[in-house]
CSV table of C-alpha atoms in Angstrom, one decimal:
chain,number,residue,atom,x,y,z
D,1,MET,CA,-25.4,30.7,-9.9
D,2,ASN,CA,-25.9,33.8,-9.8
D,3,ALA,CA,-22.5,36.4,-10.0
D,4,HIS,CA,-21.4,39.9,-10.6
D,5,GLU,CA,-18.3,41.6,-12.5
D,6,GLY,CA,-15.6,41.6,-9.5
D,7,ASP,CA,-17.3,38.4,-8.0
D,8,ARG,CA,-14.6,35.7,-7.3
D,9,LEU,CA,-14.9,32.3,-8.7
D,10,LEU,CA,-13.2,29.3,-6.6
D,11,MET,CA,-13.0,26.0,-8.0
D,12,HIS,CA,-11.8,23.7,-5.9
D,13,GLY,CA,-9.8,20.7,-7.5
D,14,ARG,CA,-11.2,17.3,-8.6
D,15,ILE,CA,-8.7,15.1,-8.0
D,16,VAL,CA,-6.5,14.5,-4.8
D,17,GLY,CA,-3.7,16.8,-4.6
D,18,GLN,CA,-5.0,19.7,-7.2
D,19,HIS,CA,-5.1,23.2,-5.7
D,20,ASP,CA,-8.2,25.1,-5.7
D,21,ARG,CA,-8.2,27.9,-8.3
D,22,VAL,CA,-9.7,31.2,-8.0
D,23,GLY,CA,-10.3,33.8,-10.4
D,24,GLU,CA,-12.0,37.1,-10.6
D,25,ILE,CA,-15.4,37.6,-13.2
D,26,VAL,CA,-14.7,40.1,-15.1
D,27,GLU,CA,-17.6,40.0,-17.7
D,28,VAL,CA,-21.1,38.2,-16.8
D,29,LEU,CA,-22.0,36.7,-20.4
D,30,GLY,CA,-25.4,35.6,-19.5
D,31,THR,CA,-28.5,37.3,-18.7
D,32,GLU,CA,-29.2,38.5,-15.0
D,33,GLY,CA,-26.1,37.3,-13.7
D,34,GLU,CA,-26.4,33.8,-15.2
D,35,PRO,CA,-23.2,31.9,-17.0
D,36,PRO,CA,-21.0,32.1,-19.2
D,37,TYR,CA,-18.7,34.4,-17.3
D,38,ARG,CA,-15.3,36.0,-18.7
D,39,VAL,CA,-13.1,34.7,-15.3
D,40,ARG,CA,-9.0,36.1,-15.0
D,41,PHE,CA,-7.1,34.1,-12.8
D,42,GLU,CA,-4.2,34.8,-10.6
D,43,ASP,CA,-1.9,33.5,-13.1
D,44,GLY,CA,-3.5,36.3,-15.8
D,45,HIS,CA,-5.2,33.7,-17.9
D,46,GLU,CA,-8.5,34.2,-19.0
D,47,CYS,CA,-11.0,31.7,-20.3
D,48,VAL,CA,-14.7,31.9,-20.5
D,49,MET,CA,-16.5,29.4,-18.9
D,50,SER,CA,-19.9,28.2,-17.3
D,51,PRO,CA,-18.6,26.4,-14.0
D,52,GLY,CA,-19.9,23.4,-12.7
D,53,PRO,CA,-21.1,22.0,-9.5
D,54,ASP,CA,-17.4,22.2,-8.3
D,55,SER,CA,-17.2,25.6,-8.6
D,56,VAL,CA,-18.3,28.7,-5.7
D,57,VAL,CA,-19.1,32.3,-6.5
D,58,ARG,CA,-18.0,34.7,-3.8
D,59,PRO,CA,-18.5,38.6,-3.6
D,60,GLY,CA,-15.4,40.3,-4.3
D,61,ASP,CA,-15.1,41.8,-0.9
D,62,ALA,CA,-15.3,38.3,0.7
D,63,PRO,CA,-12.2,36.2,1.7
D,64,THR,CA,-11.1,33.5,-1.0
D,65,ALA,CA,-9.9,31.0,1.2
D,66,ALA,CA,-12.0,27.7,1.6
D,67,GLY,CA,-12.8,26.8,4.8
């Protein structure tokens, strides 16, 4: 997984009925775009995380809707 500041992180729901979460990558803490990332979610919550296989990085200017 490789990301840059301003990219969007889309985390798919893991359980039936759980919604996808979208956050903005505000800081890349790994080397050369690798995790961990500081992510700010739509509700304002920030955390440092290393996303798993249920996550997708989208360029900051790309649509965030899952298709």
